[in-house]
CSV table of C-alpha atoms in Angstrom, one decimal:
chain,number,residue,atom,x,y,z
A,602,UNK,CA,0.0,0.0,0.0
A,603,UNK,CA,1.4,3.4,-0.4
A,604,UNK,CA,2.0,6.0,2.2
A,605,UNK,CA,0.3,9.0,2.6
A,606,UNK,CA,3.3,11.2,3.7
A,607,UNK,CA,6.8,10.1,4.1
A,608,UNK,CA,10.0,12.4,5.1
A,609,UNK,CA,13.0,11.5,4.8
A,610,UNK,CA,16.3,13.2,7.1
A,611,UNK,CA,14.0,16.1,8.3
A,612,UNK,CA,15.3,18.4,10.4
A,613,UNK,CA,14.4,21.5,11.6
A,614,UNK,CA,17.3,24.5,13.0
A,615,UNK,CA,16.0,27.7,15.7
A,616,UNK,CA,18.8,29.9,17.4
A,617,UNK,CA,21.7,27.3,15.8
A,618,UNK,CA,20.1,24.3,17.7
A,619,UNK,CA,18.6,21.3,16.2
A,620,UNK,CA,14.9,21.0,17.2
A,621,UNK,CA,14.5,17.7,15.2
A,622,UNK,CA,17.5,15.9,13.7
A,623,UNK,CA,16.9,13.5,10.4
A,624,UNK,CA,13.6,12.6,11.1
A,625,UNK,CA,12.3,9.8,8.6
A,626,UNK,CA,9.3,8.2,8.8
A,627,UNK,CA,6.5,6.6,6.8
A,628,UNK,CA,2.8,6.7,7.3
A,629,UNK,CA,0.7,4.2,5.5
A,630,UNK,CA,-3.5,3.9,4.8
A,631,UNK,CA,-5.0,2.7,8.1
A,632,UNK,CA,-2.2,3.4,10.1
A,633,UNK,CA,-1.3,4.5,14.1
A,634,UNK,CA,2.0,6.2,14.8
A,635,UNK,CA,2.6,7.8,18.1
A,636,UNK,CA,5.5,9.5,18.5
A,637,UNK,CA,6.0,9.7,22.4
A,638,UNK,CA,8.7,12.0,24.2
A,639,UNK,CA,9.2,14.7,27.3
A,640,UNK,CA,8.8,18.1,27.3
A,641,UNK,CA,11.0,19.9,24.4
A,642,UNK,CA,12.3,16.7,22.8
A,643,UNK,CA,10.8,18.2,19.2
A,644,UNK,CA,6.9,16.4,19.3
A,645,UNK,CA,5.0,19.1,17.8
A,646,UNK,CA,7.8,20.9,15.8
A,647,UNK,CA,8.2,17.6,13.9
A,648,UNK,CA,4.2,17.8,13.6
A,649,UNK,CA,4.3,21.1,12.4
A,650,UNK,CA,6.7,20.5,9.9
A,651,UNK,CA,4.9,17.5,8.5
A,652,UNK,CA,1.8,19.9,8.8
A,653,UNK,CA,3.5,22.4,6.4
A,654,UNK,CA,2.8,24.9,9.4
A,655,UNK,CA,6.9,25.3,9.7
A,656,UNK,CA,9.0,25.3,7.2
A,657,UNK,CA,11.8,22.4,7.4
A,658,UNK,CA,15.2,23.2,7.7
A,659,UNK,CA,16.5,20.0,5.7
A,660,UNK,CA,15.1,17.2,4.3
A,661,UNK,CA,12.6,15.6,2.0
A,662,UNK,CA,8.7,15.5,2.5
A,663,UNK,CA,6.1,14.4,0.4
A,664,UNK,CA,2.6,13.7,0.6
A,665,UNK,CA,0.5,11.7,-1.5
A,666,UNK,CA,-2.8,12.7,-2.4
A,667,UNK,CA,-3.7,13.4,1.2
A,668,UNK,CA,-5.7,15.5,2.8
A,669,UNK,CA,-4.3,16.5,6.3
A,670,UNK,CA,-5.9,17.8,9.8
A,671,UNK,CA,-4.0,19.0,12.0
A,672,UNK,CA,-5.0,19.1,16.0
A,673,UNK,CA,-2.6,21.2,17.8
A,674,UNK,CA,-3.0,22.6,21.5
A,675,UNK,CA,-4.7,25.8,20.3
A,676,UNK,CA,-8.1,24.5,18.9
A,677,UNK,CA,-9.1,26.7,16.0
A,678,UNK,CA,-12.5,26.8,17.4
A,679,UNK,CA,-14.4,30.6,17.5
A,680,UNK,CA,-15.4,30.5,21.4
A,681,UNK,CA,-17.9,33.0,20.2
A,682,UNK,CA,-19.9,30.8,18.4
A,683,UNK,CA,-21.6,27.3,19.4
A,684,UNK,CA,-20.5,24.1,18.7
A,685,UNK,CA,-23.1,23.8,15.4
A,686,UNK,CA,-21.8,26.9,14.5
A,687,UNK,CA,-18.5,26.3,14.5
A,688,UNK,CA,-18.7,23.1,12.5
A,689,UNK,CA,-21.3,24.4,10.4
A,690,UNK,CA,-19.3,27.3,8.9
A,691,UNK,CA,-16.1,25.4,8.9
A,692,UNK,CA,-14.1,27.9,6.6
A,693,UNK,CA,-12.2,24.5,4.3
A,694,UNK,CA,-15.1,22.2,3.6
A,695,UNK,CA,-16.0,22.1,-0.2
A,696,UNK,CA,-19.3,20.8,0.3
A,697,UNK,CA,-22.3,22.4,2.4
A,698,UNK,CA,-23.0,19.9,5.4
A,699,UNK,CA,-26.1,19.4,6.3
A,700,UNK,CA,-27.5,20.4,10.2
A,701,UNK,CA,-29.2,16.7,10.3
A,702,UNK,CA,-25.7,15.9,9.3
A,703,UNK,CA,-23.6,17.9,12.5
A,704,UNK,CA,-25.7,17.0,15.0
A,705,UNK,CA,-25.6,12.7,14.3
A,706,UNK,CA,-21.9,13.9,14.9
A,707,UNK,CA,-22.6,15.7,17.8
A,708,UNK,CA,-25.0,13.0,19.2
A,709,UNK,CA,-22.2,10.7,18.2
A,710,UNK,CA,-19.2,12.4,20.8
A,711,UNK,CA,-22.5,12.4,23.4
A,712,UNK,CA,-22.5,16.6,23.3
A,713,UNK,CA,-26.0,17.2,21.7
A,714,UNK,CA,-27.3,18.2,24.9
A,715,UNK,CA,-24.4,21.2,24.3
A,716,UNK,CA,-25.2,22.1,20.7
A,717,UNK,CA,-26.4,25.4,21.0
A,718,UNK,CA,-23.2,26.3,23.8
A,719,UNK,CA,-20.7,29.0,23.1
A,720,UNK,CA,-17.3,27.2,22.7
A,721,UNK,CA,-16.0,29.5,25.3
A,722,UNK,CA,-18.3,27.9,28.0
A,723,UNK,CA,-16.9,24.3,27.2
A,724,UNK,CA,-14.6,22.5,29.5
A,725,UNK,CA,-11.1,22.1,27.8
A,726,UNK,CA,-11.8,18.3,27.3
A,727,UNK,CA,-15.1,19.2,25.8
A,728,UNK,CA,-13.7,21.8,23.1
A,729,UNK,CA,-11.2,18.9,22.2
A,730,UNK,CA,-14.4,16.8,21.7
A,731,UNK,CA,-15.1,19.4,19.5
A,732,UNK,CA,-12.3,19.3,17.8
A,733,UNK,CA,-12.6,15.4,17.4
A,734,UNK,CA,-16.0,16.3,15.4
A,735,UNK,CA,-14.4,18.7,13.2
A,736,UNK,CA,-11.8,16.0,12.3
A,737,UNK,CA,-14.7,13.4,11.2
A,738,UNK,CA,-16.4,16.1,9.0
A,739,UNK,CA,-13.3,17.0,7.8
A,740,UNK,CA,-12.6,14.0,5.7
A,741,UNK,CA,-9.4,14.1,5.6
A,742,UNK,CA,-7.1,10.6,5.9
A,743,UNK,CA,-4.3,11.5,7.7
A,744,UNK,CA,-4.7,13.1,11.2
A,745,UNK,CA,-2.2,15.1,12.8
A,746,UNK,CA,-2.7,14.8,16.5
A,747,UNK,CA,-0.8,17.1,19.2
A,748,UNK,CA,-1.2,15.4,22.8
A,749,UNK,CA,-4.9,14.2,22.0
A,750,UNK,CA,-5.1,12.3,25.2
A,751,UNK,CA,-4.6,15.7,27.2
A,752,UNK,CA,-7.2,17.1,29.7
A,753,UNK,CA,-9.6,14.1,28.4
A,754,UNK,CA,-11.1,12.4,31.0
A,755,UNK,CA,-11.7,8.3,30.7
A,756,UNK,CA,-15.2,9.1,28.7
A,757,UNK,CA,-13.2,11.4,26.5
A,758,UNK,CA,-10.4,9.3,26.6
A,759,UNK,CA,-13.0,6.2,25.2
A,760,UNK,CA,-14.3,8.6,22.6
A,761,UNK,CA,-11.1,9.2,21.5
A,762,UNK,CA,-9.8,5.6,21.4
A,763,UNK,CA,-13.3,4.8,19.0
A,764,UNK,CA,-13.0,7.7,16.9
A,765,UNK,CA,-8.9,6.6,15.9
A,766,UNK,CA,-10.3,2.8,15.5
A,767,UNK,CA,-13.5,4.1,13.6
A,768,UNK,CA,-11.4,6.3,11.4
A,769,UNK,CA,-8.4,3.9,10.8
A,770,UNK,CA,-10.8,1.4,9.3
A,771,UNK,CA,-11.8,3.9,6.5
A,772,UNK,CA,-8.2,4.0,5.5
A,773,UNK,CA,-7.5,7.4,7.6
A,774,UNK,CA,-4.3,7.0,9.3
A,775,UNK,CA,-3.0,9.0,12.6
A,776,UNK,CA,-0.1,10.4,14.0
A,777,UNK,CA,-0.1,11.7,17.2
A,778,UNK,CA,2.4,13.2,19.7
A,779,UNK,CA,1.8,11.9,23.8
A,780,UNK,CA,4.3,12.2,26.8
A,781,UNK,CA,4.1,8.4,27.1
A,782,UNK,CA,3.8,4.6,24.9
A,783,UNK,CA,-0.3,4.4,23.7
A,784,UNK,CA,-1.8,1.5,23.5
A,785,UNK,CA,-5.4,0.9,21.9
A,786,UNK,CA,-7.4,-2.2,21.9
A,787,UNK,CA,-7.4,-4.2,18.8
A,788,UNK,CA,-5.1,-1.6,17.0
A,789,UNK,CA,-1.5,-2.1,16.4
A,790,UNK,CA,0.2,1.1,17.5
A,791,UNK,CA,3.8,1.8,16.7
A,792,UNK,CA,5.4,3.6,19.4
A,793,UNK,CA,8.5,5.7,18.6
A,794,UNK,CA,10.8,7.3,21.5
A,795,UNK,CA,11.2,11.1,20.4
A,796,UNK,CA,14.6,12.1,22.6
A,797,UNK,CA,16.5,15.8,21.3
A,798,UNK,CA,15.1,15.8,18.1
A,799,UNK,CA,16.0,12.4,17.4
A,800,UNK,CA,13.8,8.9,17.4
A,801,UNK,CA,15.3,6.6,19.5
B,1479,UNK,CA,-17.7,31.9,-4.1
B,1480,UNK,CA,-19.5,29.4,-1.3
B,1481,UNK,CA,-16.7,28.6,1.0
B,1482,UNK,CA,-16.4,33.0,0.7
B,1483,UNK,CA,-20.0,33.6,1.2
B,1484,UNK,CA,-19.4,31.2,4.2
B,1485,UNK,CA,-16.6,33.3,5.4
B,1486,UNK,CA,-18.0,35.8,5.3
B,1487,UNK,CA,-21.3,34.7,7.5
B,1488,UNK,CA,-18.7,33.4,10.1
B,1489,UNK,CA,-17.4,36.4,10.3
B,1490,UNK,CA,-20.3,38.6,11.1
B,1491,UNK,CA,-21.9,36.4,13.3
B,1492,UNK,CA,-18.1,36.3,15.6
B,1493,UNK,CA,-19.1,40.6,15.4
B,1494,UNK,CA,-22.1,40.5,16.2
B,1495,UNK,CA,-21.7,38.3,19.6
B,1496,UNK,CA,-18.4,40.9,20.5
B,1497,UNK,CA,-20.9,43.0,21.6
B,1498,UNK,CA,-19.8,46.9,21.7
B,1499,UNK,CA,-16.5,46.3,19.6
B,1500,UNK,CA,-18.1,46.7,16.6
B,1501,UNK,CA,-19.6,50.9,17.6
B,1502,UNK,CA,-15.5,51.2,19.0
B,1503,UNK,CA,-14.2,52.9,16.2
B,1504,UNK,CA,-16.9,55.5,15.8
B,1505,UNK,CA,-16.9,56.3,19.1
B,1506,UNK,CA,-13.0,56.7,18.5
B,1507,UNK,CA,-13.9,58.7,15.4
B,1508,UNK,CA,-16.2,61.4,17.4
B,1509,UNK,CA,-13.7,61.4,20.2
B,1510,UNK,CA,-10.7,62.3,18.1
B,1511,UNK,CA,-12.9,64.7,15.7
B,1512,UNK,CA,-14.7,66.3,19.0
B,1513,UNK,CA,-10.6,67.1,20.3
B,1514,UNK,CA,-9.8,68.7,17.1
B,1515,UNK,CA,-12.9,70.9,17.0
B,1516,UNK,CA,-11.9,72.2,20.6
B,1517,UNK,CA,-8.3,72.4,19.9
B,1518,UNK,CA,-8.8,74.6,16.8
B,1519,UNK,CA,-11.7,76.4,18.1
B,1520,UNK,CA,-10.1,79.7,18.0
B,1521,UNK,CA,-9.5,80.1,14.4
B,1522,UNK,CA,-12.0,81.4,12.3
B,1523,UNK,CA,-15.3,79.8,11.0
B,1524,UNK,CA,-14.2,79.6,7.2
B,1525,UNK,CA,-10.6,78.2,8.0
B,1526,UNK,CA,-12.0,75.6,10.4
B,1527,UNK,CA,-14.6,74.4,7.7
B,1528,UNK,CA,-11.0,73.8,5.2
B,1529,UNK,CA,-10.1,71.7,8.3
B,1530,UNK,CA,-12.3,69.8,8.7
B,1531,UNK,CA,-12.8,67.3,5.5
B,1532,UNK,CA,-8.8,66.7,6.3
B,1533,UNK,CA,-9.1,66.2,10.4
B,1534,UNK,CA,-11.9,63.4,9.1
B,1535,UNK,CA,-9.7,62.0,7.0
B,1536,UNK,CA,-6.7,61.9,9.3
B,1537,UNK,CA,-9.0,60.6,12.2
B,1538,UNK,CA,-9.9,58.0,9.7
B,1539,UNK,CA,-6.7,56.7,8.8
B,1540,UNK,CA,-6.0,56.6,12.9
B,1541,UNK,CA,-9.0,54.4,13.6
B,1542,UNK,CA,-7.5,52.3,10.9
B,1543,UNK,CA,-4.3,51.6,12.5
B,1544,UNK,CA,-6.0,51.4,15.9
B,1545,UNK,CA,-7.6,48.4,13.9
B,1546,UNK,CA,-5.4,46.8,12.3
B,1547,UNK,CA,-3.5,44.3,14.4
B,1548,UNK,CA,-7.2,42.6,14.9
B,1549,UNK,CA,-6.7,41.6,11.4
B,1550,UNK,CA,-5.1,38.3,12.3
B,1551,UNK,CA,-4.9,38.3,15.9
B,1552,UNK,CA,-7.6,36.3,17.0
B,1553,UNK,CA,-7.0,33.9,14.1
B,1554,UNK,CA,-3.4,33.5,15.2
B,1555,UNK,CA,-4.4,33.3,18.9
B,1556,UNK,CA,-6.8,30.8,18.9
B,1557,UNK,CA,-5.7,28.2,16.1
B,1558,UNK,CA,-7.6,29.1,13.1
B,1559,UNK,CA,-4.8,30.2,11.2
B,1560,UNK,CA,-2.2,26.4,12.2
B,1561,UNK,CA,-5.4,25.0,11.2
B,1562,UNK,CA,-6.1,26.9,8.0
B,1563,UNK,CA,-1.8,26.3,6.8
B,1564,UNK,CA,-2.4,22.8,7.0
B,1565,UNK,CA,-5.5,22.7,4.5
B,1566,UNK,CA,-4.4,22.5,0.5
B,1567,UNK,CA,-7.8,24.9,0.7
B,1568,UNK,CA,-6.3,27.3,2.0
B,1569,UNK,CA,-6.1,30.2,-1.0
B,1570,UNK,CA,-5.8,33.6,-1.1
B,1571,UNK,CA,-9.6,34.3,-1.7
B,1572,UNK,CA,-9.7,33.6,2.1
B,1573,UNK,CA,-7.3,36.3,2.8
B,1574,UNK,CA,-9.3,38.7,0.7
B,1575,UNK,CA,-12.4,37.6,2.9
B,1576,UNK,CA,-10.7,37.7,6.1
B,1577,UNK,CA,-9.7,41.6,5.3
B,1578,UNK,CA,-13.1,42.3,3.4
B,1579,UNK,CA,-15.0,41.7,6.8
B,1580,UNK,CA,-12.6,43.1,8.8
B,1581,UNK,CA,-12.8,46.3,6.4
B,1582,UNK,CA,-16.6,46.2,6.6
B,1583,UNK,CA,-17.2,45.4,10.4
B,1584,UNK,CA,-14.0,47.7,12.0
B,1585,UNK,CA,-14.2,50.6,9.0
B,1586,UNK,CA,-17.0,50.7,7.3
B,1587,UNK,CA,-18.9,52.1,10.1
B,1588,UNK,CA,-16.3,55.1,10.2
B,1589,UNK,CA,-16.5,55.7,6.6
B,1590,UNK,CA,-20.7,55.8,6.5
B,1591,UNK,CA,-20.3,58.1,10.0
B,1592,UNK,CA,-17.6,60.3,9.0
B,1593,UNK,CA,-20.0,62.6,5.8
B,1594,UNK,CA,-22.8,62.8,8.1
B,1595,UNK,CA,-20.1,64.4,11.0
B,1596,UNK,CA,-18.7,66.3,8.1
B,1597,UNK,CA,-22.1,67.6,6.7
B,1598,UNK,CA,-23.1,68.7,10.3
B,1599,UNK,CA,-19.8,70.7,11.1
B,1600,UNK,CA,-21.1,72.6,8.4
B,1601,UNK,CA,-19.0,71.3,4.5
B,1602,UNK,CA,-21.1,71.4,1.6
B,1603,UNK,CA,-22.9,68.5,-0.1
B,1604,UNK,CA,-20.8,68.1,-2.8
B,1605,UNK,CA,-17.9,67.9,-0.6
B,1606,UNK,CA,-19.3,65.4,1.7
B,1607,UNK,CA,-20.2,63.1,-1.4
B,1608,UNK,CA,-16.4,63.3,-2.2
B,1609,UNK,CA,-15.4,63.0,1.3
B,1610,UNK,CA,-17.6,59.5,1.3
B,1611,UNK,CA,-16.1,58.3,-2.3
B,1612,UNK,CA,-12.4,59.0,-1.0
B,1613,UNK,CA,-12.8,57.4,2.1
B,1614,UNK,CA,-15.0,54.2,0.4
B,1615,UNK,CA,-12.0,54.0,-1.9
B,1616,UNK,CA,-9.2,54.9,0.4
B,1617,UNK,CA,-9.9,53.1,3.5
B,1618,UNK,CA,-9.9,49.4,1.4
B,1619,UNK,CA,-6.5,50.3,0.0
B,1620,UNK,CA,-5.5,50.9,3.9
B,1621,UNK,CA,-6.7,47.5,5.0
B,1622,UNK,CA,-5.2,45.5,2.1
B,1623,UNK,CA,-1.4,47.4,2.8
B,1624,UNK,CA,-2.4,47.4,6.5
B,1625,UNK,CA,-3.1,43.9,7.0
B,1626,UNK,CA,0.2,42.6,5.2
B,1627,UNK,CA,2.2,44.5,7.8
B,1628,UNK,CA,0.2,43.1,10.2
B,1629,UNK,CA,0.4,39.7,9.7
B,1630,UNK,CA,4.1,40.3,9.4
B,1631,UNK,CA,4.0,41.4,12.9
B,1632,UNK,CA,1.1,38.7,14.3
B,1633,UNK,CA,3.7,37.4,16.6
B,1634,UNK,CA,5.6,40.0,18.4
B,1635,UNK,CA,4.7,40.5,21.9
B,1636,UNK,CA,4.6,44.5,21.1
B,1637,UNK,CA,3.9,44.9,17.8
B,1638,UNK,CA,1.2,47.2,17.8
B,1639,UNK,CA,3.6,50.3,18.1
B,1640,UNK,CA,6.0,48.8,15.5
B,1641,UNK,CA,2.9,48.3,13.2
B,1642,UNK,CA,1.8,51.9,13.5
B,1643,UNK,CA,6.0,52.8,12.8
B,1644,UNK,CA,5.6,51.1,9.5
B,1645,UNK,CA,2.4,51.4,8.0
B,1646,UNK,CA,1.5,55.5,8.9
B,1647,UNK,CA,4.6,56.0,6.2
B,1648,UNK,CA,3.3,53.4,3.8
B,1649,UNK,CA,-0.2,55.1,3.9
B,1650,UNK,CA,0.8,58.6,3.1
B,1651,UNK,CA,0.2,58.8,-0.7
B,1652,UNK,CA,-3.0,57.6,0.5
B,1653,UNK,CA,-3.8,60.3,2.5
B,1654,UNK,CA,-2.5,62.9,0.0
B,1655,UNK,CA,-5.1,61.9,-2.9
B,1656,UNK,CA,-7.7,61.3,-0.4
B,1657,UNK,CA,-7.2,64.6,1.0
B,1658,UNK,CA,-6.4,66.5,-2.6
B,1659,UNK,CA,-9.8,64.8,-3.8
B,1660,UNK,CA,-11.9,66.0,-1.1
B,1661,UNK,CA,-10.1,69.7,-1.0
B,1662,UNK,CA,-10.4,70.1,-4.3
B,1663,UNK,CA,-14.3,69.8,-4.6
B,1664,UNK,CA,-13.9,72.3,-1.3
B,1665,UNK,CA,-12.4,74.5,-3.7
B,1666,UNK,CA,-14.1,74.0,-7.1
B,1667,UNK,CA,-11.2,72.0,-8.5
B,1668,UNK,CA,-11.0,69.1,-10.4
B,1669,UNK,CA,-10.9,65.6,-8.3
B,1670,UNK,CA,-11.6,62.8,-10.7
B,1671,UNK,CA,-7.9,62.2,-11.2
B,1672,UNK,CA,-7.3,61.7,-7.3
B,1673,UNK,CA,-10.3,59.5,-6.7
B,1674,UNK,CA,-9.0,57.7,-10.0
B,1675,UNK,CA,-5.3,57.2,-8.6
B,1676,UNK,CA,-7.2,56.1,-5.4
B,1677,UNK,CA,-9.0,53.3,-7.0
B,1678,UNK,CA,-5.3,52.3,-9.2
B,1679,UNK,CA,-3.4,52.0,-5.4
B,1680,UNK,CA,-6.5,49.7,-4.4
B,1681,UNK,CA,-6.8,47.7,-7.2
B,1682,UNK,CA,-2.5,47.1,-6.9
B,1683,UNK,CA,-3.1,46.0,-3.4
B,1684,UNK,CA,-6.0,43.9,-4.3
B,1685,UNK,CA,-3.5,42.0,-6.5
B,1686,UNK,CA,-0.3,42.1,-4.4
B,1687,UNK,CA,-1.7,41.6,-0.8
B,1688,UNK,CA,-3.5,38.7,-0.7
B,1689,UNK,CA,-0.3,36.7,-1.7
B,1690,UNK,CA,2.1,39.1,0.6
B,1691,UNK,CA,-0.3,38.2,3.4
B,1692,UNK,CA,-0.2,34.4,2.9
B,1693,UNK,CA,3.6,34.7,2.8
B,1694,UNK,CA,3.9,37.1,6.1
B,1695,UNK,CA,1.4,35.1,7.9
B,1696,UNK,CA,3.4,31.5,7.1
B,1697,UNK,CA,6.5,33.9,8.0
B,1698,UNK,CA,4.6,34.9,11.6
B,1699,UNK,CA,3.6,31.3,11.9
B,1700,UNK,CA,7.0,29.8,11.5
């Protein structure tokens, strides 16, 4: 099968310091990579960079008829506007999506009783519900996530786990940044040790 | 044209839930134009009447650097813009949008206030007309320069002061057609060519900015 995105000796240079070093990897249809690491050993630089949000210092990327999300720690969601608002006037979708259609999603992540509340007025976990929804309406296959597990609680944590296996079976394929090895029932995670920019 | 109209819907609907932002920069306008009419109160009728097209337009162009780092900010802030960079959907058409409704929500109030302050300090029709053309040419122009430079500076800490620094220069020719348009119908004179050169600087920016502002933002981003 052939990968969505591969890079090849990435590296990325701030202030004369390597952030990532060499950095190859290769993400396949139906795929799980996490790349796990502490604090500052280059998780969401390298996700940025395969994001096209920073530009690489060195090395090769390239991307293969995909469509890529990314999920950062700031959540692109207008705390303004509800949660039906916010994925109904998602600024990148080609197609008009239909209300009926937003709220099954938002019945799906067990929010409906929430669809008319300002994103402002959301617990942190609950925006990064939010987020998960944009990602399914999206469409995209490859999913860029930054710390998803992060300020979810074990019902957010279950949403998440379903929403990766749902969304790997319909050849979508995720890479994600924790602070620790992931493990999700019936899914074959590869776990790669981030250390100073480099995979262990 | 319906991922714009979209856009653009978004947009209005984040102004009209930020409650009294959106009546800010007229407030600003009658503030800055009230201070002028006291501080020049004790020149004579007729000169102050010269005045005052020119103090509307300069209070204009204040209000728009006032606005200007709200161009991006919230965008940048909150995630929309990370999440916008990684879309291939991403296009320049959402720039124009982004500025258009910043134009019309933070501006255009200003330029539909700013005849109706000039017809009641006492200028005559004609030159009020002018004085709205100018500015509904004019102020545009300012936004499309304006917002370049400000998503150059989206990420510095103080960057409002540095914005002001470098666009106020940049918006001087500006302010001189804008100005020679709406003094020359004062005066009888001709000011088809100045409105005219008006509309040329917009329409260059049109062109150039959206694609300066992609680069500047990716640059801010970075």
């Amino acid at each position: 099968m052939s990968s969505l995105l591969e890079s090849k000796n990435l590296s990325l240079m701030r202030n004369d310091r390597y952030i990532i070093r060499d950095l190859s990897i290769e993400i396949s249809p139906k795929t799980v990579v996490n790349i796990f690491g502490n604090n500052g050993s280059g998780k969401t630089s390298f996700l940025k960079v395969l994001s096209g949000i920073t530009e690489k210092t060195n090395g090769e990327i390239s991307r293969n008829n995909v469509d890529v999300i990314y999920v950062g720690h700031k959540n692109g969601l207008k705390s303004n506007l509800t949660i039906h608002e916010n994925l109904a006037l998602d600024n990148l979708q080609d197609r008009v999506i239909s209300s009926d259609e937003i709220d099954n999603v938002i019945r799906k992540y067990q929010m409906i009783d929430y669809r008319n509340t300002l994103v402002k007025n959301l617990s942190h976990g609950q925006q990064k519900r939010v987020c998960l929804m944009r990602t399914i309406i999206i469409n995209s296959n490859l999913w860029l996530l930054d710390e998803p597990y992060s300020a979810l609680d074990s019902k957010g944590i279950d949403i998440l786990n379903s929403t990766i296996k749902e969304a790997v079976t319909n050849d979508v394929a995720v890479l994600m940044t924790n602070h620790k090895k992931i493990e999700i029932e019936e899914l074959n995670v590869k776990n790669f040790k981030l250390e100073d920019g480099k995979i262990q | 044209m319906e991922k714009f109209n979209r856009f653009i819907k978004k947009e209005l609907l984040i102004a009209s839930r930020s409650g009294y932002d959106f009546f800010m920069p007229t407030i600003y306008l009658l503030i800055i134009i009230t201070s002028f009419n006291i501080s020049v109160s004790y020149i004579s009728k007729n000169i102050i009447i010269e005045l005052v097209p020119l103090m509307i337009w300069l209070s204009c162009l204040l209000v728009c650097v006032l606005n200007l780092e709200s161009v991006f900010k919230e965008d940048y802030e909150d995630g929309t813009l990370d999440y916008f960079f990684t879309s291939d959907n991403f296009h320049e058409s959402f720039i124009i949008a982004k500025i258009f409704s910043h134009w019309a929500l933070s501006v255009f109030p200003i330029v539909i206030t700013s005849p109706i302050i000039g017809f009641l300090l006492g200028i005559d029709s004609q030159t009020t007309l002018i004085l709205f053309l100018s500015l509904l040419i004019g102020t545009p122009a300012m936004s499309l320069l304006g917002s370049v430079v400000s998503a150059l500076t989206l990420s510095l800490k103080r960057g409002k002061i540095l914005l002001s620094i470098i666009v106020l220069p940049l918006y001087v020719p500006i302010l001189i057609f804008g100005t020679s348009a709406v003094n020359n119908s004062f005066l009888n004179m001709n000011f088809y060519s100045e409105l005219i050169l008006l509309g040329i600087i917009f329409l260059i920016f049109l062109l150039i900015s959206p694609v300066a502002c992609l680069k500047s933002l990716k640059i801010s981003l970075d």
